[in-house]
Amino acid sequence: MGAKPKSGKKLWSGRFAEPVSELVKRYTASVGFDHRLALHDIRASLAHARMLRAAGILTRGDLKAIERGLSRISKDVEAGRFRWSLQAEDVHLNIERRLIDIVGQAGKRLHTARSRNDQVSTDLRLWLRDAIDEIADLMRKVQRALLDQAEKHVATVMPGFTHLQVAQPVTFGHHLLAYFEMFERDRSRLADCRSRVNVLPLGAAALAGTSFPIDRARVARELGFDGVSANSLDAVSDRDFAIEFCACAALAMVHLSRLSEELILWMNPRFGFVALPDRFCTGSSIMPQKKNPDVAELARGKTGRVAGDLMALLTLMKGQALAYNKDNQEDKEPLFDAVDTLRDTLAVFAELIAGIVVNVSAMRAAAQEGFATATDLADYLVKKGLAFRDAHEAVAKAVRFAEGSGRALEHLPLAELRRFSAKIGSDVYRVLSLDGSVASRSHVGGTAPSQVRAAIRRARAALRRT
């Protein structure tokens, strides 16, 4: 079977006169976190070996031995039986060392025409590509949950806010569709990011390419890459794809955080707009009445964590000269964390959103506060021929009067309303009602129930297409 490496001997140690210290081994080892790349490493190694055989670089026997050994290792990894060793530094050398243990010399030939530099970039891209696909699916689930809730509340009136002050009436369905649009942009960004992730660096070797007659396009086809990297130096040193994903993830988490903040506010008894399922809340160790929106709060907090992952990668790359540097070992933990955090948050929110119970009467009562239909009165006067600035001034005075008398605009008698403009007629009360207000915004993107229904239909069609 051929000579095996001595226990503890590095596969690259021939150049060195003394062994690496135990402290340095612990400090530089990455196997504690990069072992999650194992199956992708095996997949890429199999494609590389088959290409080497097709190019006449490996014998048929070598390929069969490598395939047999990697198949066994793959099964051990999937079953949790594989023994990871700090001595072998990282996922790549752990697998290679075990392959050599199993198949001997053939295992030593696998690394022909590649380096760990292009190997790790390939593995990371394969892993991230799968993660993006999983996250996109979870994002669709969140979007479907939003659409299902929006469909139930197409005509449920609530106050729309600016500056967290009552502004104009909207429907709850319309409000939820705003988040659908945010996540739709997130999915689009992820799809765009995926196209840049899906480029094969294998074949760049350490930094300059290889003198062996390799077929990079063949490997790309087998692994499902859209193409190969155009420059070997860039191929091994590029981490733009990881940074870009973390930017996408950070923005998606910002959207989840904004939704979390609203759920937290709406659940507060002062709002009382929604109730969240008990399984997404916790109690207090001292106050028995408490029902805390911990999941939403934690998602809000974890957003900072993902933003930190993005900043860590930007800082990691900013001072690196070409080509590969050991710094890049630090790319994985922030990337893994961003993926894990976004994936888990989306999975939770798909269920949480589906379980929201809406207090329709509380929303409507809140919309009746704060003179939410004042803009409708101004628009009414403009339609009667008054210039908008004059209409704005007249309504502002009417609001001040109504506020001073402790009444809503729609409760003022016609005679009192006409004190602010002679153009006001008895038909004014139609525009001062909440339902009349939302129904009047009947254009694409507006809050009218008819438009919300149409928007839901378009959104469902978009999800089916992508």
GROMACS .gro file of C-alpha atoms in nm:
model
  466
    1MET     CA    1   0.000   0.000   0.000
    2GLY     CA    2   0.303   0.229   0.020
    3ALA     CA    3   0.469   0.419   0.303
    4LYS     CA    4   0.242   0.601   0.544
    5PRO     CA    5   0.329   0.935   0.704
    6LYS     CA    6   0.471   0.903   1.052
    7SER     CA    7   0.229   0.986   1.331
    8GLY     CA    8   0.219   1.361   1.388
    9LYS     CA    9   0.435   1.438   1.081
   10LYS     CA   10   0.298   1.715   0.864
   11LEU     CA   11   0.234   1.634   0.500
   12TRP     CA   12   0.435   1.946   0.414
   13SER     CA   13   0.714   1.912   0.677
   14GLY     CA   14   1.007   1.803   0.460
   15ARG     CA   15   1.140   2.160   0.442
   16PHE     CA   16   1.166   2.205   0.819
   17ALA     CA   17   1.437   2.099   1.065
   18GLU     CA   18   1.220   2.103   1.375
   19PRO     CA   19   0.856   2.026   1.445
   20VAL     CA   20   0.590   2.289   1.498
   21SER     CA   21   0.537   2.369   1.865
   22GLU     CA   22   0.220   2.247   2.032
   23LEU     CA   23   0.117   2.606   2.100
   24VAL     CA   24   0.150   2.699   1.732
   25LYS     CA   25  -0.042   2.386   1.633
   26ARG     CA   26  -0.334   2.493   1.846
   27TYR     CA   27  -0.309   2.854   1.733
   28THR     CA   28  -0.298   2.778   1.360
   29ALA     CA   29  -0.532   2.479   1.341
   30SER     CA   30  -0.866   2.535   1.171
   31VAL     CA   31  -1.010   2.184   1.181
   32GLY     CA   32  -1.223   2.281   1.480
   33PHE     CA   33  -1.444   2.486   1.248
   34ASP     CA   34  -1.358   2.403   0.887
   35HIS     CA   35  -1.453   2.035   0.925
   36ARG     CA   36  -1.800   2.139   0.808
   37LEU     CA   37  -1.648   2.164   0.460
   38ALA     CA   38  -1.563   1.792   0.461
   39LEU     CA   39  -1.826   1.661   0.219
   40HIS     CA   40  -1.763   1.947  -0.021
   41ASP     CA   41  -1.390   1.879   0.000
   42ILE     CA   42  -1.452   1.515  -0.088
   43ARG     CA   43  -1.681   1.608  -0.375
   44ALA     CA   44  -1.422   1.847  -0.520
   45SER     CA   45  -1.144   1.591  -0.472
   46LEU     CA   46  -1.340   1.330  -0.664
   47ALA     CA   47  -1.395   1.570  -0.955
   48HIS     CA   48  -1.026   1.662  -0.949
   49ALA     CA   49  -0.918   1.296  -0.946
   50ARG     CA   50  -1.145   1.208  -1.239
   51MET     CA   51  -1.006   1.500  -1.435
   52LEU     CA   52  -0.649   1.387  -1.357
   53ARG     CA   53  -0.736   1.040  -1.483
   54ALA     CA   54  -0.892   1.180  -1.803
   55ALA     CA   55  -0.574   1.384  -1.859
   56GLY     CA   56  -0.358   1.073  -1.816
   57ILE     CA   57  -0.201   1.201  -1.494
   58LEU     CA   58  -0.353   0.927  -1.274
   59THR     CA   59  -0.384   0.560  -1.360
   60ARG     CA   60  -0.718   0.382  -1.366
   61GLY     CA   61  -0.611   0.191  -1.055
   62ASP     CA   62  -0.520   0.509  -0.870
   63LEU     CA   63  -0.860   0.662  -0.949
   64LYS     CA   64  -1.049   0.355  -0.834
   65ALA     CA   65  -0.851   0.348  -0.509
   66ILE     CA   66  -0.913   0.720  -0.450
   67GLU     CA   67  -1.285   0.682  -0.520
   68ARG     CA   68  -1.305   0.386  -0.286
   69GLY     CA   69  -1.117   0.565  -0.008
   70LEU     CA   70  -1.310   0.891  -0.037
   71SER     CA   71  -1.639   0.701  -0.041
   72ARG     CA   72  -1.544   0.535   0.287
   73ILE     CA   73  -1.437   0.866   0.438
   74SER     CA   74  -1.760   1.030   0.324
   75LYS     CA   75  -1.967   0.763   0.497
   76ASP     CA   76  -1.765   0.805   0.815
   77VAL     CA   77  -1.809   1.183   0.808
   78GLU     CA   78  -2.185   1.157   0.753
   79ALA     CA   79  -2.217   0.902   1.033
   80GLY     CA   80  -2.010   1.114   1.273
   81ARG     CA   81  -1.741   0.844   1.294
   82PHE     CA   82  -1.455   1.037   1.136
   83ARG     CA   83  -1.183   1.120   1.385
   84TRP     CA   84  -1.063   1.475   1.337
   85SER     CA   85  -0.704   1.540   1.440
   86LEU     CA   86  -0.545   1.867   1.545
   87GLN     CA   87  -0.216   1.727   1.418
   88ALA     CA   88  -0.345   1.744   1.061
   89GLU     CA   89  -0.436   2.115   1.096
   90ASP     CA   90  -0.740   2.144   0.874
   91VAL     CA   91  -1.018   1.957   0.700
   92HIS     CA   92  -0.813   1.906   0.384
   93LEU     CA   93  -0.512   1.743   0.546
   94ASN     CA   94  -0.730   1.538   0.779
   95ILE     CA   95  -0.906   1.386   0.480
   96GLU     CA   96  -0.586   1.345   0.280
   97ARG     CA   97  -0.404   1.177   0.568
   98ARG     CA   98  -0.694   0.936   0.619
   99LEU     CA   99  -0.708   0.865   0.245
  100ILE     CA  100  -0.339   0.775   0.247
  101ASP     CA  101  -0.401   0.548   0.547
  102ILE     CA  102  -0.670   0.366   0.348
  103VAL     CA  103  -0.527   0.350  -0.005
  104GLY     CA  104  -0.157   0.432   0.028
  105GLN     CA  105   0.035   0.577  -0.269
  106ALA     CA  106  -0.276   0.657  -0.472
  107GLY     CA  107  -0.383   0.887  -0.192
  108LYS     CA  108  -0.053   1.070  -0.214
  109ARG     CA  109  -0.110   1.137  -0.583
  110LEU     CA  110  -0.448   1.304  -0.538
  111HIS     CA  111  -0.293   1.642  -0.458
  112THR     CA  112  -0.117   1.657  -0.797
  113ALA     CA  113  -0.188   1.985  -0.983
  114ARG     CA  114  -0.362   2.155  -0.693
  115SER     CA  115  -0.280   2.341  -0.371
  116ARG     CA  116  -0.468   2.391  -0.050
  117ASN     CA  117  -0.501   2.752  -0.170
  118ASP     CA  118  -0.729   2.669  -0.463
  119GLN     CA  119  -0.872   2.368  -0.280
  120VAL     CA  120  -1.008   2.566   0.014
  121SER     CA  121  -1.153   2.836  -0.208
  122THR     CA  122  -1.331   2.568  -0.412
  123ASP     CA  123  -1.468   2.397  -0.102
  124LEU     CA  124  -1.586   2.725   0.044
  125ARG     CA  125  -1.764   2.821  -0.275
  126LEU     CA  126  -1.936   2.482  -0.296
  127TRP     CA  127  -2.046   2.511   0.066
  128LEU     CA  128  -2.168   2.868   0.031
  129ARG     CA  129  -2.356   2.790  -0.289
  130ASP     CA  130  -2.556   2.523  -0.106
  131ALA     CA  131  -2.610   2.758   0.188
  132ILE     CA  132  -2.744   3.032  -0.040
  133ASP     CA  133  -2.991   2.789  -0.196
  134GLU     CA  134  -3.112   2.681   0.149
  135ILE     CA  135  -3.144   3.040   0.268
  136ALA     CA  136  -3.335   3.141  -0.047
  137ASP     CA  137  -3.584   2.859   0.020
  138LEU     CA  138  -3.629   2.975   0.381
  139MET     CA  139  -3.679   3.330   0.262
  140ARG     CA  140  -3.959   3.210   0.036
  141LYS     CA  141  -4.125   3.047   0.338
  142VAL     CA  142  -4.109   3.376   0.526
  143GLN     CA  143  -4.256   3.555   0.224
  144ARG     CA  144  -4.537   3.302   0.193
  145ALA     CA  145  -4.618   3.345   0.562
  146LEU     CA  146  -4.634   3.723   0.509
  147LEU     CA  147  -4.864   3.678   0.209
  148ASP     CA  148  -5.093   3.442   0.401
  149GLN     CA  149  -5.129   3.695   0.683
  150ALA     CA  150  -5.170   3.983   0.438
  151GLU     CA  151  -5.450   3.795   0.262
  152LYS     CA  152  -5.636   3.759   0.591
  153HIS     CA  153  -5.601   4.131   0.659
  154VAL     CA  154  -5.643   4.295   0.321
  155ALA     CA  155  -5.897   4.538   0.468
  156THR     CA  156  -5.784   4.551   0.833
  157VAL     CA  157  -5.722   4.918   0.903
  158MET     CA  158  -5.429   5.027   1.120
  159PRO     CA  159  -5.241   5.352   1.165
  160GLY     CA  160  -4.947   5.410   0.937
  161PHE     CA  161  -4.662   5.590   1.110
  162THR     CA  162  -4.387   5.834   1.027
  163HIS     CA  163  -4.151   5.937   1.307
  164LEU     CA  164  -4.346   5.673   1.504
  165GLN     CA  165  -4.637   5.919   1.509
  166VAL     CA  166  -4.978   5.846   1.355
  167ALA     CA  167  -4.961   5.959   0.992
  168GLN     CA  168  -5.228   5.806   0.767
  169PRO     CA  169  -5.447   5.497   0.775
  170VAL     CA  170  -5.314   5.189   0.596
  171THR     CA  171  -5.422   4.828   0.593
  172PHE     CA  172  -5.231   4.564   0.785
  173GLY     CA  173  -5.209   4.360   0.466
  174HIS     CA  174  -5.039   4.651   0.293
  175HIS     CA  175  -4.801   4.693   0.585
  176LEU     CA  176  -4.695   4.327   0.571
  177LEU     CA  177  -4.640   4.349   0.196
  178ALA     CA  178  -4.370   4.610   0.262
  179TYR     CA  179  -4.169   4.333   0.428
  180PHE     CA  180  -4.243   4.099   0.139
  181GLU     CA  181  -4.078   4.355  -0.090
  182MET     CA  182  -3.773   4.381   0.138
  183PHE     CA  183  -3.724   4.005   0.133
  184GLU     CA  184  -3.783   3.997  -0.243
  185ARG     CA  185  -3.489   4.234  -0.284
  186ASP     CA  186  -3.289   4.014  -0.046
  187ARG     CA  187  -3.360   3.708  -0.259
  188SER     CA  188  -3.261   3.898  -0.571
  189ARG     CA  189  -2.934   4.006  -0.412
  190LEU     CA  190  -2.861   3.649  -0.301
  191ALA     CA  191  -2.926   3.518  -0.652
  192ASP     CA  192  -2.691   3.779  -0.792
  193CYS     CA  193  -2.430   3.695  -0.528
  194ARG     CA  194  -2.463   3.325  -0.610
  195SER     CA  195  -2.357   3.389  -0.970
  196ARG     CA  196  -2.024   3.525  -0.846
  197VAL     CA  197  -1.985   3.247  -0.589
  198ASN     CA  198  -2.036   2.989  -0.863
  199VAL     CA  199  -1.696   3.025  -1.031
  200LEU     CA  200  -1.434   2.749  -1.005
  201PRO     CA  201  -1.091   2.846  -0.865
  202LEU     CA  202  -0.950   2.491  -0.876
  203GLY     CA  203  -0.660   2.479  -1.117
  204ALA     CA  204  -0.506   2.801  -0.993
  205ALA     CA  205  -0.295   2.580  -0.762
  206ALA     CA  206  -0.087   2.784  -0.517
  207LEU     CA  207  -0.103   3.108  -0.717
  208ALA     CA  208   0.041   3.067  -1.066
  209GLY     CA  209  -0.154   2.775  -1.211
  210THR     CA  210   0.004   2.437  -1.284
  211SER     CA  211   0.231   2.285  -1.546
  212PHE     CA  212   0.011   1.973  -1.570
  213PRO     CA  213  -0.233   1.943  -1.864
  214ILE     CA  214  -0.549   1.991  -1.659
  215ASP     CA  215  -0.903   2.042  -1.786
  216ARG     CA  216  -1.061   2.302  -1.560
  217ALA     CA  217  -1.380   2.319  -1.764
  218ARG     CA  218  -1.440   1.948  -1.704
  219VAL     CA  219  -1.413   1.993  -1.327
  220ALA     CA  220  -1.641   2.298  -1.343
  221ARG     CA  221  -1.907   2.099  -1.528
  222GLU     CA  222  -1.894   1.809  -1.284
  223LEU     CA  223  -1.923   2.038  -0.983
  224GLY     CA  224  -2.194   2.255  -1.137
  225PHE     CA  225  -1.992   2.575  -1.163
  226ASP     CA  226  -2.090   2.829  -1.427
  227GLY     CA  227  -1.730   2.889  -1.530
  228VAL     CA  228  -1.367   2.903  -1.415
  229SER     CA  229  -1.171   3.188  -1.262
  230ALA     CA  230  -0.986   3.394  -1.522
  231ASN     CA  231  -0.676   3.476  -1.315
  232SER     CA  232  -0.489   3.236  -1.089
  233LEU     CA  233  -0.367   3.504  -0.849
  234ASP     CA  234  -0.717   3.639  -0.800
  235ALA     CA  235  -0.864   3.288  -0.776
  236VAL     CA  236  -0.672   3.190  -0.462
  237SER     CA  237  -0.682   3.529  -0.288
  238ASP     CA  238  -1.037   3.643  -0.365
  239ARG     CA  239  -1.287   3.647  -0.081
  240ASP     CA  240  -1.520   3.901  -0.238
  241PHE     CA  241  -1.783   3.630  -0.269
  242ALA     CA  242  -1.782   3.574   0.108
  243ILE     CA  243  -1.790   3.947   0.181
  244GLU     CA  244  -2.074   3.997  -0.066
  245PHE     CA  245  -2.275   3.720   0.094
  246CYS     CA  246  -2.222   3.869   0.440
  247ALA     CA  247  -2.339   4.206   0.307
  248CYS     CA  248  -2.654   4.039   0.173
  249ALA     CA  249  -2.701   3.857   0.503
  250ALA     CA  250  -2.651   4.172   0.709
  251LEU     CA  251  -2.914   4.358   0.508
  252ALA     CA  252  -3.159   4.067   0.532
  253MET     CA  253  -3.105   4.063   0.908
  254VAL     CA  254  -3.173   4.438   0.918
  255HIS     CA  255  -3.509   4.368   0.756
  256LEU     CA  256  -3.582   4.094   1.009
  257SER     CA  257  -3.476   4.330   1.285
  258ARG     CA  258  -3.714   4.602   1.166
  259LEU     CA  259  -3.998   4.351   1.164
  260SER     CA  260  -3.889   4.234   1.510
  261GLU     CA  261  -3.901   4.589   1.641
  262GLU     CA  262  -4.255   4.634   1.514
  263LEU     CA  263  -4.371   4.304   1.660
  264ILE     CA  264  -4.222   4.404   1.995
  265LEU     CA  265  -4.406   4.736   1.986
  266TRP     CA  266  -4.732   4.588   1.860
  267MET     CA  267  -4.729   4.321   2.132
  268ASN     CA  268  -4.694   4.585   2.404
  269PRO     CA  269  -5.031   4.640   2.579
  270ARG     CA  270  -5.009   5.011   2.493
  271PHE     CA  271  -5.050   4.902   2.130
  272GLY     CA  272  -5.212   4.562   2.171
  273PHE     CA  273  -5.214   4.510   1.795
  274VAL     CA  274  -5.091   4.149   1.791
  275ALA     CA  275  -5.039   3.844   2.007
  276LEU     CA  276  -4.748   3.612   1.941
  277PRO     CA  277  -4.770   3.236   1.995
  278ASP     CA  278  -4.658   3.124   2.339
  279ARG     CA  279  -4.392   2.899   2.189
  280PHE     CA  280  -4.205   3.207   2.067
  281CYS     CA  281  -4.218   3.391   2.398
  282THR     CA  282  -4.078   3.347   2.748
  283GLY     CA  283  -4.180   3.447   3.097
  284SER     CA  284  -4.011   3.618   3.387
  285SER     CA  285  -3.838   3.449   3.679
  286ILE     CA  286  -3.997   3.700   3.917
  287MET     CA  287  -4.301   3.855   3.743
  288PRO     CA  288  -4.562   3.585   3.678
  289GLN     CA  289  -4.771   3.799   3.441
  290LYS     CA  290  -4.494   3.855   3.188
  291LYS     CA  291  -4.498   3.729   2.829
  292ASN     CA  292  -4.181   3.852   2.665
  293PRO     CA  293  -4.117   3.856   2.287
  294ASP     CA  294  -3.770   3.707   2.335
  295VAL     CA  295  -3.738   3.560   1.985
  296ALA     CA  296  -3.802   3.896   1.822
  297GLU     CA  297  -3.568   4.068   2.066
  298LEU     CA  298  -3.293   3.814   2.006
  299ALA     CA  299  -3.328   3.845   1.627
  300ARG     CA  300  -3.292   4.220   1.669
  301GLY     CA  301  -2.975   4.159   1.870
  302LYS     CA  302  -2.831   3.900   1.633
  303THR     CA  303  -2.849   4.155   1.353
  304GLY     CA  304  -2.551   4.330   1.509
  305ARG     CA  305  -2.366   4.001   1.512
  306VAL     CA  306  -2.407   3.952   1.135
  307ALA     CA  307  -2.309   4.314   1.070
  308GLY     CA  308  -1.998   4.233   1.275
  309ASP     CA  309  -1.927   3.929   1.057
  310LEU     CA  310  -1.932   4.155   0.752
  311MET     CA  311  -1.698   4.404   0.917
  312ALA     CA  312  -1.462   4.124   1.022
  313LEU     CA  313  -1.426   4.005   0.661
  314LEU     CA  314  -1.380   4.355   0.523
  315THR     CA  315  -1.109   4.422   0.779
  316LEU     CA  316  -0.949   4.083   0.713
  317MET     CA  317  -0.903   4.157   0.344
  318LYS     CA  318  -0.821   4.526   0.342
  319GLY     CA  319  -0.444   4.496   0.388
  320GLN     CA  320  -0.359   4.177   0.203
  321ALA     CA  321  -0.111   4.178  -0.082
  322LEU     CA  322  -0.154   3.912  -0.351
  323ALA     CA  323  -0.185   3.621  -0.341
  324TYR     CA  324  -0.297   3.382  -0.063
  325ASN     CA  325  -0.210   3.469   0.299
  326LYS     CA  326  -0.268   3.276   0.620
  327ASP     CA  327  -0.501   3.559   0.726
  328ASN     CA  328  -0.761   3.398   0.504
  329GLN     CA  329  -0.801   3.112   0.747
  330GLU     CA  330  -1.002   3.370   0.944
  331ASP     CA  331  -1.260   3.402   0.667
  332LYS     CA  332  -1.456   3.093   0.766
  333GLU     CA  333  -1.588   3.161   1.114
  334PRO     CA  334  -1.752   3.496   1.027
  335LEU     CA  335  -1.897   3.345   0.708
  336PHE     CA  336  -2.022   3.033   0.887
  337ASP     CA  337  -2.172   3.247   1.161
  338ALA     CA  338  -2.350   3.476   0.914
  339VAL     CA  339  -2.498   3.177   0.733
  340ASP     CA  340  -2.604   3.002   1.054
  341THR     CA  341  -2.758   3.313   1.207
  342LEU     CA  342  -2.954   3.418   0.899
  343ARG     CA  343  -3.070   3.063   0.827
  344ASP     CA  344  -3.189   3.000   1.182
  345THR     CA  345  -3.360   3.339   1.210
  346LEU     CA  346  -3.549   3.287   0.884
  347ALA     CA  347  -3.658   2.939   0.992
  348VAL     CA  348  -3.796   3.075   1.319
  349PHE     CA  349  -3.969   3.374   1.157
  350ALA     CA  350  -4.146   3.163   0.896
  351GLU     CA  351  -4.329   2.993   1.185
  352LEU     CA  352  -4.361   3.302   1.404
  353ILE     CA  353  -4.526   3.512   1.130
  354ALA     CA  354  -4.771   3.233   1.051
  355GLY     CA  355  -4.876   3.227   1.417
  356ILE     CA  356  -4.944   3.600   1.463
  357VAL     CA  357  -5.294   3.675   1.594
  358VAL     CA  358  -5.419   4.024   1.504
  359ASN     CA  359  -5.636   4.241   1.728
  360VAL     CA  360  -5.839   4.407   1.453
  361SER     CA  361  -6.037   4.635   1.684
  362ALA     CA  362  -5.724   4.764   1.859
  363MET     CA  363  -5.566   4.850   1.527
  364ARG     CA  364  -5.877   5.031   1.411
  365ALA     CA  365  -5.911   5.223   1.737
  366ALA     CA  366  -5.549   5.336   1.712
  367ALA     CA  367  -5.605   5.453   1.354
  368GLN     CA  368  -5.885   5.677   1.479
  369GLU     CA  369  -5.637   5.864   1.697
  370GLY     CA  370  -5.396   6.132   1.585
  371PHE     CA  371  -5.612   6.281   1.305
  372ALA     CA  372  -5.496   6.018   1.056
  373THR     CA  373  -5.736   6.138   0.784
  374ALA     CA  374  -5.618   6.501   0.789
  375THR     CA  375  -5.433   6.456   0.460
  376ASP     CA  376  -5.754   6.322   0.307
  377LEU     CA  377  -5.928   6.645   0.405
  378ALA     CA  378  -5.648   6.847   0.243
  379ASP     CA  379  -5.674   6.637  -0.075
  380TYR     CA  380  -6.053   6.689  -0.069
  381LEU     CA  381  -6.005   7.069  -0.066
  382VAL     CA  382  -5.752   7.052  -0.349
  383LYS     CA  383  -6.003   6.857  -0.557
  384LYS     CA  384  -6.252   7.137  -0.480
  385GLY     CA  385  -6.012   7.389  -0.636
  386LEU     CA  386  -5.799   7.509  -0.343
  387ALA     CA  387  -5.420   7.524  -0.385
  388PHE     CA  388  -5.250   7.253  -0.183
  389ARG     CA  389  -5.058   7.491   0.042
  390ASP     CA  390  -5.377   7.678   0.122
  391ALA     CA  391  -5.554   7.347   0.184
  392HIS     CA  392  -5.270   7.238   0.412
  393GLU     CA  393  -5.302   7.556   0.615
  394ALA     CA  394  -5.681   7.527   0.645
  395VAL     CA  395  -5.666   7.166   0.762
  396ALA     CA  396  -5.385   7.242   1.009
  397LYS     CA  397  -5.610   7.501   1.169
  398ALA     CA  398  -5.902   7.257   1.171
  399VAL     CA  399  -5.683   6.995   1.344
  400ARG     CA  400  -5.572   7.246   1.605
  401PHE     CA  401  -5.935   7.337   1.670
  402ALA     CA  402  -6.047   6.974   1.691
  403GLU     CA  403  -5.758   6.888   1.922
  404GLY     CA  404  -5.847   7.176   2.149
  405SER     CA  405  -6.210   7.063   2.166
  406GLY     CA  406  -6.115   6.700   2.226
  407ARG     CA  407  -6.287   6.571   1.913
  408ALA     CA  408  -6.184   6.392   1.594
  409LEU     CA  409  -6.219   6.572   1.261
  410GLU     CA  410  -6.501   6.345   1.151
  411HIS     CA  411  -6.695   6.434   1.467
  412LEU     CA  412  -6.695   6.807   1.397
  413PRO     CA  413  -7.032   6.936   1.267
  414LEU     CA  414  -7.032   7.061   0.909
  415ALA     CA  415  -7.083   7.418   1.023
  416GLU     CA  416  -6.766   7.405   1.230
  417LEU     CA  417  -6.565   7.248   0.950
  418ARG     CA  418  -6.683   7.520   0.710
  419ARG     CA  419  -6.521   7.780   0.937
  420PHE     CA  420  -6.190   7.668   0.786
  421SER     CA  421  -6.300   7.657   0.421
  422ALA     CA  422  -6.625   7.740   0.250
  423LYS     CA  423  -6.547   7.468  -0.004
  424ILE     CA  424  -6.625   7.195   0.251
  425GLY     CA  425  -6.958   7.027   0.183
  426SER     CA  426  -7.161   6.745   0.334
  427ASP     CA  427  -6.972   6.492   0.121
  428VAL     CA  428  -6.660   6.557   0.331
  429TYR     CA  429  -6.745   6.284   0.582
  430ARG     CA  430  -6.682   6.015   0.323
  431VAL     CA  431  -6.316   6.113   0.298
  432LEU     CA  432  -6.280   6.151   0.674
  433SER     CA  433  -6.367   5.786   0.740
  434LEU     CA  434  -6.089   5.529   0.779
  435ASP     CA  435  -6.232   5.295   0.519
  436GLY     CA  436  -6.284   5.579   0.274
  437SER     CA  437  -5.929   5.693   0.327
  438VAL     CA  438  -5.764   5.358   0.252
  439ALA     CA  439  -6.002   5.284  -0.036
  440SER     CA  440  -5.906   5.612  -0.205
  441ARG     CA  441  -5.541   5.501  -0.243
  442SER     CA  442  -5.635   5.281  -0.534
  443HIS     CA  443  -5.326   5.273  -0.752
  444VAL     CA  444  -5.034   5.032  -0.792
  445GLY     CA  445  -4.846   5.035  -0.464
  446GLY     CA  446  -5.134   5.193  -0.273
  447THR     CA  447  -5.303   5.068   0.041
  448ALA     CA  448  -5.655   5.026  -0.103
  449PRO     CA  449  -5.780   4.670  -0.035
  450SER     CA  450  -5.832   4.615  -0.409
  451GLN     CA  451  -5.468   4.706  -0.471
  452VAL     CA  452  -5.347   4.491  -0.182
  453ARG     CA  453  -5.529   4.190  -0.329
  454ALA     CA  454  -5.370   4.258  -0.667
  455ALA     CA  455  -5.027   4.294  -0.506
  456ILE     CA  456  -5.070   3.960  -0.329
  457ARG     CA  457  -5.156   3.793  -0.659
  458ARG     CA  458  -4.846   3.940  -0.823
  459ALA     CA  459  -4.630   3.837  -0.528
  460ARG     CA  460  -4.750   3.477  -0.534
  461ALA     CA  461  -4.685   3.462  -0.907
  462ALA     CA  462  -4.332   3.596  -0.853
  463LEU     CA  463  -4.262   3.327  -0.592
  464ARG     CA  464  -4.379   3.057  -0.831
  465ARG     CA  465  -4.144   3.184  -1.102
  466THR     CA  466  -3.830   3.187  -0.887
   0.00000   0.00000   0.00000
